[in-house]
mmCIF file of C-alpha atoms and ligand atoms in Angstrom:
data_model
loop_
_atom_site.group_PDB
_atom_site.id
_atom_site.type_symbol
_atom_site.label_atom_id
_atom_site.label_comp_id
_atom_site.label_asym_id
_atom_site.label_seq_id
_atom_site.Cartn_x
_atom_site.Cartn_y
_atom_site.Cartn_z
ATOM 1 C CA MET A 1 2.378 -16.339 -18.740
ATOM 2 C CA SER A 2 -0.706 -15.342 -16.604
ATOM 3 C CA ASP A 3 -4.120 -15.804 -17.997
ATOM 4 C CA THR A 4 -4.693 -12.629 -16.859
ATOM 5 C CA LYS A 5 -3.106 -12.230 -20.794
ATOM 6 C CA GLY A 6 -5.696 -10.691 -23.699
ATOM 7 C CA VAL A 7 -8.629 -8.618 -21.129
ATOM 8 C CA ALA A 8 -10.365 -6.198 -22.336
ATOM 9 C CA PHE A 9 -10.052 -3.330 -21.150
ATOM 10 C CA SER A 10 -11.878 0.684 -21.781
ATOM 11 C CA ARG A 11 -10.641 2.843 -24.503
ATOM 12 C CA LYS A 12 -9.804 5.126 -21.918
ATOM 13 C CA LEU A 13 -7.628 2.830 -19.725
ATOM 14 C CA SER A 14 -6.657 1.136 -22.942
ATOM 15 C CA LYS A 15 -4.800 4.454 -23.545
ATOM 16 C CA CYS A 16 -2.973 3.999 -20.038
ATOM 17 C CA HIS A 17 0.231 2.102 -20.847
ATOM 18 C CA ASN A 18 1.534 2.888 -17.590
ATOM 19 C CA ILE A 19 1.374 4.166 -14.153
ATOM 20 C CA ARG A 20 2.249 7.272 -15.427
ATOM 21 C CA ASP A 21 -0.090 7.517 -17.691
ATOM 22 C CA LEU A 22 -3.017 6.561 -15.016
ATOM 23 C CA ARG A 23 -1.201 8.579 -12.281
ATOM 24 C CA LYS A 24 -2.801 11.546 -14.745
ATOM 25 C CA ALA A 25 -5.835 10.389 -15.489
ATOM 26 C CA ALA A 26 -6.400 10.086 -12.081
ATOM 27 C CA LYS A 27 -5.353 13.249 -11.659
ATOM 28 C CA ARG A 28 -8.081 14.427 -14.913
ATOM 29 C CA ALA A 29 -10.712 12.859 -12.846
ATOM 30 C CA LEU A 30 -10.306 13.954 -9.631
ATOM 31 C CA PRO A 31 -10.378 17.817 -7.427
ATOM 32 C CA PHE A 32 -7.127 19.062 -7.007
ATOM 33 C CA PRO A 33 -7.309 18.611 -3.004
ATOM 34 C CA LEU A 34 -8.626 15.062 -2.920
ATOM 35 C CA PHE A 35 -5.271 13.723 -6.244
ATOM 36 C CA ASP A 36 -3.070 16.033 -4.404
ATOM 37 C CA HIS A 37 -3.450 14.072 -1.103
ATOM 38 C CA VAL A 38 -2.839 10.640 -2.694
ATOM 39 C CA ASP A 39 -0.091 11.644 -4.911
ATOM 40 C CA GLY A 40 2.104 14.159 -1.662
ATOM 41 C CA GLY A 41 4.022 13.754 1.181
ATOM 42 C CA SER A 42 5.408 15.881 3.487
ATOM 43 C CA ASP A 43 7.661 18.932 4.257
ATOM 44 C CA ASP A 44 10.070 19.614 0.722
ATOM 45 C CA GLU A 45 8.466 15.577 -0.550
ATOM 46 C CA THR A 46 12.070 15.624 -1.160
ATOM 47 C CA THR A 47 11.684 11.530 0.080
ATOM 48 C CA LEU A 48 9.473 11.167 -1.722
ATOM 49 C CA GLY A 49 11.525 11.904 -5.205
ATOM 50 C CA ALA A 50 14.209 9.712 -3.182
ATOM 51 C CA ASN A 51 11.876 6.320 -3.276
ATOM 52 C CA THR A 52 11.690 6.481 -6.843
ATOM 53 C CA ALA A 53 15.119 7.275 -7.444
ATOM 54 C CA ALA A 54 16.695 5.469 -6.054
ATOM 55 C CA PHE A 55 15.595 1.771 -8.489
ATOM 56 C CA GLY A 56 17.255 3.661 -11.754
ATOM 57 C CA ARG A 57 20.853 3.166 -9.309
ATOM 58 C CA TYR A 58 20.484 -0.563 -10.064
ATOM 59 C CA CYS A 59 20.022 -2.690 -13.048
ATOM 60 C CA LEU A 60 18.658 -6.184 -13.699
ATOM 61 C CA LYS A 61 21.311 -9.032 -15.795
ATOM 62 C CA PRO A 62 19.856 -10.087 -18.991
ATOM 63 C CA ARG A 63 20.180 -13.418 -19.576
ATOM 64 C CA TYR A 64 19.776 -15.213 -23.014
ATOM 65 C CA CYS A 65 19.036 -19.096 -24.428
ATOM 66 C CA SER A 66 18.555 -20.437 -21.164
ATOM 67 C CA GLY A 67 14.812 -21.523 -22.675
ATOM 68 C CA VAL A 68 12.398 -19.597 -20.718
ATOM 69 C CA GLU A 69 9.547 -19.148 -22.229
ATOM 70 C CA SER A 70 7.004 -18.537 -19.401
ATOM 71 C CA VAL A 71 7.262 -18.131 -16.072
ATOM 72 C CA ASP A 72 6.361 -18.878 -12.278
ATOM 73 C CA ALA A 73 6.131 -15.196 -10.194
ATOM 74 C CA SER A 74 4.242 -16.903 -7.083
ATOM 75 C CA THR A 75 5.140 -16.887 -3.986
ATOM 76 C CA THR A 76 3.942 -17.166 -0.303
ATOM 77 C CA VAL A 77 3.950 -13.736 1.516
ATOM 78 C CA LEU A 78 1.989 -13.759 5.012
ATOM 79 C CA GLY A 79 1.485 -17.195 5.105
ATOM 80 C CA GLN A 80 -0.488 -16.964 1.274
ATOM 81 C CA ARG A 81 0.326 -17.987 -1.887
ATOM 82 C CA ILE A 82 0.227 -15.602 -4.262
ATOM 83 C CA GLU A 83 1.080 -15.252 -7.900
ATOM 84 C CA TRP A 84 3.009 -13.112 -8.698
ATOM 85 C CA PRO A 85 5.321 -10.674 -5.647
ATOM 86 C CA TYR A 86 3.183 -8.190 -4.491
ATOM 87 C CA PHE A 87 0.102 -7.018 -3.191
ATOM 88 C CA THR A 88 -2.419 -3.818 -2.153
ATOM 89 C CA GLY A 89 -1.053 -2.286 1.011
ATOM 90 C CA PRO A 90 -3.168 -0.501 3.105
ATOM 91 C CA ALA A 91 -4.930 2.479 2.155
ATOM 92 C CA GLY A 92 -7.306 5.154 3.727
ATOM 93 C CA GLY A 93 -11.278 6.392 2.561
ATOM 94 C CA LEU A 94 -10.675 4.568 -0.983
ATOM 95 C CA LYS A 95 -14.348 5.149 -2.006
ATOM 96 C CA TYR A 96 -13.328 8.955 -1.021
ATOM 97 C CA LEU A 97 -11.253 8.545 -4.675
ATOM 98 C CA HIS A 98 -14.514 6.297 -5.842
ATOM 99 C CA ARG A 99 -17.259 4.607 -5.146
ATOM 100 C CA HIS A 100 -15.536 1.090 -5.450
ATOM 101 C CA GLY A 101 -13.808 1.902 -2.724
ATOM 102 C CA GLU A 102 -12.215 -1.176 -0.809
ATOM 103 C CA ILE A 103 -14.376 -3.270 -2.552
ATOM 104 C CA GLY A 104 -13.138 -2.344 -6.054
ATOM 105 C CA VAL A 105 -10.103 -2.466 -3.827
ATOM 106 C CA ALA A 106 -10.744 -6.138 -2.821
ATOM 107 C CA CYS A 107 -11.911 -7.894 -5.674
ATOM 108 C CA ALA A 108 -9.105 -6.552 -8.680
ATOM 109 C CA SER A 109 -6.727 -8.247 -6.348
ATOM 110 C CA HIS A 110 -7.454 -11.396 -6.078
ATOM 111 C CA LYS A 111 -8.723 -11.474 -10.291
ATOM 112 C CA TYR A 112 -5.057 -10.438 -10.383
ATOM 113 C CA GLY A 113 -4.298 -13.118 -8.962
ATOM 114 C CA THR A 114 -3.358 -11.461 -5.266
ATOM 115 C CA ALA A 115 -3.391 -10.330 -1.726
ATOM 116 C CA PHE A 116 -5.278 -7.307 -0.628
ATOM 117 C CA ALA A 117 -4.364 -5.077 2.894
ATOM 118 C CA MET A 118 -7.501 -3.431 4.340
ATOM 119 C CA SER A 119 -6.337 0.096 6.042
ATOM 120 C CA GLY A 120 -7.645 1.287 9.153
ATOM 121 C CA TRP A 121 -8.782 4.448 7.946
ATOM 122 C CA THR A 122 -11.052 2.065 5.439
ATOM 123 C CA ASN A 123 -14.566 3.005 4.651
ATOM 124 C CA THR A 124 -15.773 -0.383 4.336
ATOM 125 C CA ARG A 125 -16.765 -2.052 6.764
ATOM 126 C CA PRO A 126 -14.757 -4.979 7.061
ATOM 127 C CA GLU A 127 -16.960 -7.678 7.156
ATOM 128 C CA ASP A 128 -18.760 -6.107 4.271
ATOM 129 C CA ILE A 129 -14.865 -6.538 2.339
ATOM 130 C CA THR A 130 -14.565 -10.105 3.269
ATOM 131 C CA ALA A 131 -18.015 -10.781 1.935
ATOM 132 C CA ALA A 132 -17.564 -9.320 -1.280
ATOM 133 C CA SER A 133 -14.197 -10.753 -1.912
ATOM 134 C CA GLU A 134 -13.112 -14.737 -2.218
ATOM 135 C CA GLY A 135 -9.282 -13.153 -2.076
ATOM 136 C CA PRO A 136 -6.909 -12.917 0.769
ATOM 137 C CA ARG A 137 -6.967 -10.399 3.099
ATOM 138 C CA PHE A 138 -5.143 -8.831 5.654
ATOM 139 C CA PHE A 139 -6.116 -6.183 8.257
ATOM 140 C CA GLN A 140 -4.244 -3.324 9.181
ATOM 141 C CA LEU A 141 -4.325 -1.880 11.892
ATOM 142 C CA GLN A 142 -3.765 1.989 13.587
ATOM 143 C CA PRO A 143 -2.869 1.606 17.374
ATOM 144 C CA CYS A 144 -4.722 3.576 19.324
ATOM 145 C CA ARG A 145 -4.126 4.759 22.968
ATOM 146 C CA SER A 146 -7.523 2.873 24.060
ATOM 147 C CA ARG A 147 -5.393 -1.599 24.447
ATOM 148 C CA GLU A 148 -9.615 -2.706 24.775
ATOM 149 C CA VAL A 149 -10.755 -0.582 21.673
ATOM 150 C CA MET A 150 -7.507 -2.448 20.087
ATOM 151 C CA ALA A 151 -8.193 -6.147 21.175
ATOM 152 C CA ASP A 152 -12.103 -5.197 20.221
ATOM 153 C CA MET A 153 -10.324 -4.437 16.586
ATOM 154 C CA ILE A 154 -8.240 -7.293 16.959
ATOM 155 C CA GLN A 155 -11.316 -9.749 17.931
ATOM 156 C CA LEU A 156 -13.265 -8.458 14.780
ATOM 157 C CA ALA A 157 -9.919 -8.826 12.651
ATOM 158 C CA LYS A 158 -9.792 -12.871 13.143
ATOM 159 C CA ASP A 159 -14.560 -12.466 13.947
ATOM 160 C CA THR A 160 -14.288 -11.373 10.373
ATOM 161 C CA GLY A 161 -11.622 -13.858 8.809
ATOM 162 C CA TYR A 162 -8.519 -12.386 7.671
ATOM 163 C CA ASP A 163 -5.479 -13.732 7.399
ATOM 164 C CA ALA A 164 -3.186 -11.568 9.034
ATOM 165 C CA LEU A 165 -2.717 -8.396 11.012
ATOM 166 C CA ILE A 166 -0.404 -5.904 10.050
ATOM 167 C CA VAL A 167 0.454 -3.213 12.348
ATOM 168 C CA THR A 168 1.575 0.553 11.538
ATOM 169 C CA VAL A 169 3.823 2.142 13.061
ATOM 170 C CA ASP A 170 4.702 5.249 11.594
ATOM 171 C CA ASN A 171 3.013 8.280 12.095
ATOM 172 C CA PRO A 172 3.398 9.255 15.612
ATOM 173 C CA VAL A 173 2.300 12.522 14.457
ATOM 174 C CA HIS A 174 0.645 13.307 11.649
ATOM 175 C CA GLY A 175 3.273 14.126 8.736
ATOM 176 C CA ASN A 176 3.491 18.801 7.832
ATOM 177 C CA ARG A 177 1.930 17.073 3.891
ATOM 178 C CA GLU A 178 1.876 21.011 2.455
ATOM 179 C CA ARG A 179 -0.482 20.599 -0.538
ATOM 180 C CA ASP A 180 -2.878 18.854 2.027
ATOM 181 C CA ALA A 181 -2.781 22.046 4.495
ATOM 182 C CA ARG A 182 -3.550 24.282 1.737
ATOM 183 C CA SER A 183 -6.600 22.447 0.543
ATOM 184 C CA GLY A 184 -7.865 21.719 3.238
ATOM 185 C CA PHE A 185 -7.622 17.859 3.344
ATOM 186 C CA GLY A 186 -8.256 16.372 6.450
ATOM 187 C CA VAL A 187 -9.746 15.010 9.579
ATOM 188 C CA PRO A 188 -11.818 17.093 9.344
ATOM 189 C CA PRO A 189 -12.121 17.872 5.982
ATOM 190 C CA ALA A 190 -12.391 22.042 6.187
ATOM 191 C CA PHE A 191 -11.864 23.086 1.958
ATOM 192 C CA SER A 192 -10.833 25.811 0.609
ATOM 193 C CA LEU A 193 -11.815 28.004 -1.892
ATOM 194 C CA LYS A 194 -10.263 26.968 -4.113
ATOM 195 C CA ALA A 195 -10.784 22.874 -3.382
ATOM 196 C CA MET A 196 -14.682 23.491 -3.160
ATOM 197 C CA ALA A 197 -14.984 25.325 -6.873
ATOM 198 C CA SER A 198 -12.872 22.694 -7.892
ATOM 199 C CA ILE A 199 -15.332 20.008 -6.194
ATOM 200 C CA ALA A 200 -17.308 21.428 -8.268
ATOM 201 C CA SER A 201 -16.347 21.732 -11.263
ATOM 202 C CA HIS A 202 -15.488 17.559 -10.921
ATOM 203 C CA PRO A 203 -19.078 16.836 -11.606
ATOM 204 C CA ARG A 204 -19.481 12.845 -11.735
ATOM 205 C CA TRP A 205 -16.580 12.973 -8.926
ATOM 206 C CA ALA A 206 -19.025 14.168 -7.115
ATOM 207 C CA LEU A 207 -22.339 12.839 -7.559
ATOM 208 C CA GLY A 208 -20.765 9.046 -6.634
ATOM 209 C CA THR A 209 -18.442 9.916 -3.681
ATOM 210 C CA ILE A 210 -21.554 13.401 -1.699
ATOM 211 C CA PRO A 211 -22.244 12.448 0.259
ATOM 212 C CA MET A 212 -18.608 11.808 2.067
ATOM 213 C CA PRO A 213 -19.006 7.600 2.887
ATOM 214 C CA GLY A 214 -17.841 7.627 6.948
ATOM 215 C CA PHE A 215 -14.963 4.624 8.758
ATOM 216 C CA GLY A 216 -16.109 1.179 8.762
ATOM 217 C CA LEU A 217 -14.542 0.038 11.405
ATOM 218 C CA TYR A 218 -14.176 3.787 13.135
ATOM 219 C CA ASP A 219 -17.757 4.866 13.038
ATOM 220 C CA LYS A 220 -18.808 2.308 16.013
ATOM 221 C CA TYR A 221 -16.253 3.492 18.125
ATOM 222 C CA MET A 222 -17.786 7.447 17.625
ATOM 223 C CA ASP A 223 -21.095 6.331 19.926
ATOM 224 C CA SER A 224 -21.119 9.399 21.705
ATOM 225 C CA PRO A 225 -21.148 14.355 20.462
ATOM 226 C CA GLU A 226 -17.829 13.583 22.097
ATOM 227 C CA ARG A 227 -16.861 11.289 20.045
ATOM 228 C CA ASP A 228 -16.457 12.618 17.001
ATOM 229 C CA MET A 229 -13.126 13.651 14.304
ATOM 230 C CA ASN A 230 -10.925 15.249 16.673
ATOM 231 C CA TRP A 231 -11.066 12.152 19.336
ATOM 232 C CA LEU A 232 -10.601 9.863 16.888
ATOM 233 C CA ALA A 233 -7.514 11.328 14.816
ATOM 234 C CA ASN A 234 -6.147 12.110 18.560
ATOM 235 C CA GLN A 235 -7.085 8.240 19.911
ATOM 236 C CA LEU A 236 -5.902 6.548 16.466
ATOM 237 C CA ILE A 237 -2.383 9.582 16.620
ATOM 238 C CA THR A 238 -0.091 7.788 18.694
ATOM 239 C CA ASN A 239 3.388 6.552 19.905
ATOM 240 C CA ILE A 240 2.968 3.550 20.678
ATOM 241 C CA THR A 241 6.802 1.245 22.156
ATOM 242 C CA TRP A 242 7.935 -2.316 21.612
ATOM 243 C CA ASP A 243 6.337 -3.637 25.028
ATOM 244 C CA ASP A 244 2.944 -2.454 22.983
ATOM 245 C CA LEU A 245 3.761 -3.640 19.507
ATOM 246 C CA ALA A 246 4.810 -7.432 21.493
ATOM 247 C CA TRP A 247 1.352 -7.251 23.908
ATOM 248 C CA MET A 248 -0.197 -6.690 20.122
ATOM 249 C CA ARG A 249 1.582 -9.656 19.052
ATOM 250 C CA GLN A 250 0.356 -12.062 21.870
ATOM 251 C CA GLN A 251 -2.882 -11.676 21.047
ATOM 252 C CA TRP A 252 -3.418 -12.432 17.426
ATOM 253 C CA ASP A 253 -1.957 -15.964 16.473
ATOM 254 C CA GLY A 254 -1.336 -16.219 12.936
ATOM 255 C CA PRO A 255 0.783 -14.335 10.668
ATOM 256 C CA PHE A 256 1.932 -10.444 12.303
ATOM 257 C CA ALA A 257 4.006 -8.377 10.130
ATOM 258 C CA VAL A 258 4.856 -4.658 10.898
ATOM 259 C CA LYS A 259 5.179 -2.184 9.416
ATOM 260 C CA GLY A 260 6.667 2.034 8.571
ATOM 261 C CA LEU A 261 10.148 0.755 10.001
ATOM 262 C CA VAL A 262 13.670 1.418 7.911
ATOM 263 C CA ALA A 263 16.362 1.587 10.342
ATOM 264 C CA VAL A 264 17.786 -1.638 11.069
ATOM 265 C CA GLU A 265 18.006 -1.601 14.739
ATOM 266 C CA ASP A 266 14.103 -0.919 14.792
ATOM 267 C CA MET A 267 13.601 -4.022 12.652
ATOM 268 C CA ARG A 268 15.840 -5.978 14.830
ATOM 269 C CA ALA A 269 13.721 -4.907 17.812
ATOM 270 C CA ALA A 270 10.436 -5.705 16.005
ATOM 271 C CA VAL A 271 12.151 -9.495 15.581
ATOM 272 C CA ASP A 272 12.643 -9.081 19.086
ATOM 273 C CA ALA A 273 8.840 -8.515 19.617
ATOM 274 C CA GLY A 274 7.492 -11.327 17.909
ATOM 275 C CA VAL A 275 6.628 -10.480 14.446
ATOM 276 C CA SER A 276 6.817 -12.532 11.390
ATOM 277 C CA ALA A 277 7.481 -10.469 9.004
ATOM 278 C CA VAL A 278 8.309 -6.453 8.461
ATOM 279 C CA ILE A 279 7.450 -4.143 5.570
ATOM 280 C CA LEU A 280 10.059 -1.764 5.306
ATOM 281 C CA SER A 281 8.631 1.752 4.467
ATOM 282 C CA ASN A 282 8.734 4.538 4.796
ATOM 283 C CA GLN A 283 4.483 5.008 3.436
ATOM 284 C CA GLY A 284 5.412 6.537 0.624
ATOM 285 C CA ALA A 285 7.088 9.094 2.449
ATOM 286 C CA ARG A 286 4.214 10.687 4.293
ATOM 287 C CA HIS A 287 5.391 11.100 6.816
ATOM 288 C CA PHE A 288 8.912 12.405 7.574
ATOM 289 C CA ASP A 289 10.439 13.404 5.085
ATOM 290 C CA THR A 290 14.004 13.578 4.606
ATOM 291 C CA ALA A 291 13.087 9.557 6.351
ATOM 292 C CA PRO A 292 15.859 7.757 3.299
ATOM 293 C CA ALA A 293 14.840 5.940 -0.068
ATOM 294 C CA THR A 294 13.741 2.358 1.342
ATOM 295 C CA LEU A 295 15.341 0.843 -1.712
ATOM 296 C CA ASP A 296 18.920 2.037 0.395
ATOM 297 C CA MET A 297 17.883 0.759 3.389
ATOM 298 C CA LEU A 298 16.860 -3.700 1.756
ATOM 299 C CA PRO A 299 20.608 -5.302 0.993
ATOM 300 C CA ALA A 300 21.438 -4.129 5.618
ATOM 301 C CA VAL A 301 17.273 -5.318 6.372
ATOM 302 C CA VAL A 302 17.334 -8.223 4.808
ATOM 303 C CA ASP A 303 21.177 -8.921 5.838
ATOM 304 C CA ALA A 304 20.091 -7.533 9.885
ATOM 305 C CA VAL A 305 17.281 -9.317 10.095
ATOM 306 C CA GLY A 306 16.076 -11.234 6.311
ATOM 307 C CA ASP A 307 16.962 -15.022 8.402
ATOM 308 C CA GLN A 308 14.883 -14.474 10.451
ATOM 309 C CA VAL A 309 11.580 -12.799 9.352
ATOM 310 C CA GLU A 310 9.710 -11.827 5.715
ATOM 311 C CA VAL A 311 10.892 -9.116 4.805
ATOM 312 C CA ILE A 312 7.863 -7.005 3.003
ATOM 313 C CA PHE A 313 9.509 -3.885 0.847
ATOM 314 C CA ASP A 314 7.398 -0.400 0.339
ATOM 315 C CA SER A 315 7.775 2.984 -0.726
ATOM 316 C CA GLY A 316 8.694 3.515 -4.572
ATOM 317 C CA ILE A 317 7.351 0.509 -6.523
ATOM 318 C CA ARG A 318 5.719 1.818 -9.642
ATOM 319 C CA ARG A 319 7.281 -1.053 -12.140
ATOM 320 C CA GLY A 320 7.336 -4.154 -12.724
ATOM 321 C CA THR A 321 11.366 -3.873 -12.804
ATOM 322 C CA ASP A 322 10.696 -2.085 -9.331
ATOM 323 C CA ILE A 323 9.263 -5.571 -8.284
ATOM 324 C CA LEU A 324 12.650 -7.247 -9.681
ATOM 325 C CA LYS A 325 15.199 -5.134 -8.427
ATOM 326 C CA ALA A 326 13.540 -5.876 -4.802
ATOM 327 C CA ILE A 327 13.124 -9.199 -4.562
ATOM 328 C CA ALA A 328 16.754 -9.760 -5.924
ATOM 329 C CA LEU A 329 18.012 -7.801 -3.052
ATOM 330 C CA GLY A 330 16.401 -10.639 -0.608
ATOM 331 C CA ALA A 331 12.394 -8.937 -0.368
ATOM 332 C CA THR A 332 10.292 -11.684 -0.134
ATOM 333 C CA ALA A 333 7.176 -9.185 -1.963
ATOM 334 C CA CYS A 334 6.786 -6.022 -2.485
ATOM 335 C CA THR A 335 3.539 -4.323 -1.657
ATOM 336 C CA GLY A 336 2.610 -0.301 -2.196
ATOM 337 C CA SER A 337 -0.211 1.924 -2.885
ATOM 338 C CA ARG A 338 -0.584 4.679 -5.338
ATOM 339 C CA LEU A 339 -0.179 3.224 -8.596
ATOM 340 C CA TYR A 340 -3.649 1.883 -7.465
ATOM 341 C CA CYS A 341 -5.418 4.602 -6.406
ATOM 342 C CA TYR A 342 -4.248 5.900 -8.738
ATOM 343 C CA GLY A 343 -6.260 3.390 -11.819
ATOM 344 C CA LEU A 344 -8.977 3.290 -8.671
ATOM 345 C CA ALA A 345 -9.833 7.890 -8.813
ATOM 346 C CA ALA A 346 -9.181 7.341 -13.182
ATOM 347 C CA SER A 347 -12.567 3.985 -13.655
ATOM 348 C CA GLY A 348 -12.997 2.339 -10.646
ATOM 349 C CA GLN A 349 -12.558 -1.054 -9.869
ATOM 350 C CA GLN A 350 -11.623 -1.736 -13.593
ATOM 351 C CA GLY A 351 -9.223 0.865 -13.381
ATOM 352 C CA VAL A 352 -7.134 -0.776 -10.664
ATOM 353 C CA GLU A 353 -8.073 -4.307 -12.794
ATOM 354 C CA ARG A 354 -5.253 -1.998 -15.670
ATOM 355 C CA ALA A 355 -2.749 -0.633 -12.488
ATOM 356 C CA LEU A 356 -2.278 -5.071 -11.593
ATOM 357 C CA HIS A 357 -2.307 -5.854 -15.404
ATOM 358 C CA LEU A 358 0.169 -3.793 -16.619
ATOM 359 C CA LEU A 359 2.493 -3.891 -13.379
ATOM 360 C CA ARG A 360 2.419 -8.080 -13.385
ATOM 361 C CA SER A 361 2.285 -8.377 -17.812
ATOM 362 C CA GLU A 362 5.455 -6.426 -16.945
ATOM 363 C CA VAL A 363 6.850 -8.926 -14.215
ATOM 364 C CA GLU A 364 5.871 -11.924 -15.492
ATOM 365 C CA ARG A 365 7.634 -10.553 -19.030
ATOM 366 C CA ASP A 366 10.973 -9.158 -17.343
ATOM 367 C CA MET A 367 11.361 -12.895 -16.271
ATOM 368 C CA ILE A 368 12.432 -13.748 -19.544
ATOM 369 C CA PHE A 369 14.111 -11.689 -20.219
ATOM 370 C CA MET A 370 16.026 -12.197 -17.117
ATOM 371 C CA GLY A 371 16.154 -16.272 -17.842
ATOM 372 C CA ALA A 372 14.629 -16.317 -14.447
ATOM 373 C CA ALA A 373 11.855 -19.097 -14.805
ATOM 374 C CA THR A 374 11.087 -18.714 -11.523
ATOM 375 C CA LEU A 375 11.066 -16.586 -8.787
ATOM 376 C CA ASP A 376 13.921 -17.867 -6.736
ATOM 377 C CA GLN A 377 15.820 -17.822 -9.621
ATOM 378 C CA VAL A 378 15.911 -14.340 -9.032
ATOM 379 C CA ASN A 379 18.488 -12.992 -6.237
ATOM 380 C CA HIS A 380 21.975 -11.104 -5.659
ATOM 381 C CA ASN A 381 23.351 -12.865 -9.458
ATOM 382 C CA SER A 382 20.681 -10.430 -11.471
ATOM 383 C CA ILE A 383 21.276 -7.243 -10.437
ATOM 384 C CA MET A 384 23.553 -4.693 -10.397
ATOM 385 C CA SER A 385 24.343 -0.978 -8.911
ATOM 386 C CA ASN A 386 24.776 0.722 -12.241
ATOM 387 C CA TYR A 387 28.637 2.124 -13.290
ATOM 388 C CA GLN A 388 29.157 -1.636 -12.350
ATOM 389 C CA SER A 389 30.034 -4.343 -15.407
HETATM 390 C C1 FMN B 1 -3.719 7.798 0.068
HETATM 391 C C2 FMN B 1 -3.310 6.823 1.150
HETATM 392 C C3 FMN B 1 -3.639 6.488 2.111
HETATM 393 C C4 FMN B 1 -3.084 5.115 2.636
HETATM 394 N N1 FMN B 1 -3.244 5.251 4.116
HETATM 395 C C5 FMN B 1 -3.139 4.411 4.721
HETATM 396 C C6 FMN B 1 -3.144 3.674 6.111
HETATM 397 O O1 FMN B 1 -4.514 4.144 5.974
HETATM 398 N N2 FMN B 1 -2.159 3.079 6.865
HETATM 399 C C7 FMN B 1 -1.268 2.991 6.104
HETATM 400 O O2 FMN B 1 -0.429 1.442 6.931
HETATM 401 N N3 FMN B 1 -0.522 2.644 5.065
HETATM 402 C C8 FMN B 1 -0.851 3.949 4.851
HETATM 403 N N4 FMN B 1 -0.284 4.125 3.180
HETATM 404 C C9 FMN B 1 0.645 3.876 2.522
HETATM 405 C C10 FMN B 1 1.019 3.053 1.994
HETATM 406 O O3 FMN B 1 0.811 1.556 2.877
HETATM 407 C C11 FMN B 1 1.764 3.081 1.324
HETATM 408 O O4 FMN B 1 3.104 2.589 2.260
HETATM 409 C C12 FMN B 1 2.642 4.062 0.755
HETATM 410 O O5 FMN B 1 2.014 4.120 -0.479
HETATM 411 C C13 FMN B 1 3.780 3.570 0.286
HETATM 412 O O6 FMN B 1 4.139 4.529 -0.941
HETATM 413 P P1 FMN B 1 3.759 4.681 -2.527
HETATM 414 O O7 FMN B 1 2.627 3.568 -2.728
HETATM 415 O O8 FMN B 1 4.012 5.284 -3.452
HETATM 416 O O9 FMN B 1 5.072 2.627 -3.310
HETATM 417 C C14 FMN B 1 -1.467 5.478 2.349
HETATM 418 C C15 FMN B 1 -1.169 5.059 0.856
HETATM 419 C C16 FMN B 1 -1.994 6.773 0.726
HETATM 420 C C17 FMN B 1 -1.461 6.931 -1.075
#
């Protein structure tokens, strides 16, 4: 079992026994516009519900008398060995949730034996994250209109010691997040009166967060009055092509993942563009509502490209059993953001540690129930769809 057994947490965190409890703690800690920004999805939030519901359609097979008492859940993702098959995915603006922000999440990830993916919308500069945490780290690039700016960012990722590049392609336009529209959360923010009142009634959050931090990666490009937040948002929302992706791939020698693909046709095109990994993701249903739940697409995606590239699963993970179901269906590893964002909002770095502690313990305990000593023993024989014997 992990060396993270028996870790002491604060009284508040010790009462959080699962990610649902951490979500409730985050709801208490944050003004509602911030909580809704993390928690919400687009339009009717149909895909948001579908992402988590999809796991209920599968069972994991218990296997006993196999003599398995301890497990090794380690795997390799994007060239990095991690101790269990989940890494903290890119999420923008982590300092808006808690002053510990990106560095808190990177340090917690390292402590819990896994990697951290920095969002392009980071509040903290990439080099400051490198200086603060020795753990493996991935750099998420938000495609932008200028190849010159993109080349500059990719160079920065190399210079500051990032191990892999992740290019997110699934927001060619902004998703219609109605919770954000109601509260006025946006770039730049235009909070409603109700939102301002909620901010005023969360003084602990406000003391740690106001003045609102800038963007650690983009601030240097906003170097004149006309290059304001509206300019930035316009630069970063762009519909790229497979040629653009192939060009980005040529700029980066190491592991290269494309994030945000769902359709099998797109997975094949990404492989043709030279990626080494695909991240099957609908970005947690934050952009295109009615897209399929990613778990429903996983078998077809593994079938189409799983023998050529790593297939990383994203969107909807809340339990160790969710991770094991995705692995059993052929994913190399899993990622996601909301579950650790809830922990961060609730209690900073310690809250992220609590989220990772719970999840990792679940994975390791459930592998024993499944009689799987190592992750390669979690496979198509370990899973069945509901109601099937
Ligand atoms: C607050 C927040 C900010 C996010 N920002 C980004 C981002 O900057 N880049 C990106 O590729 N994905 C971003 N995501 C999406 C996550 O990387 C991931 O795809 C999503 O959270 C998966 O859904 P889940 O957390 O419900 O499993 C963000 C998610 C959240 C919750």
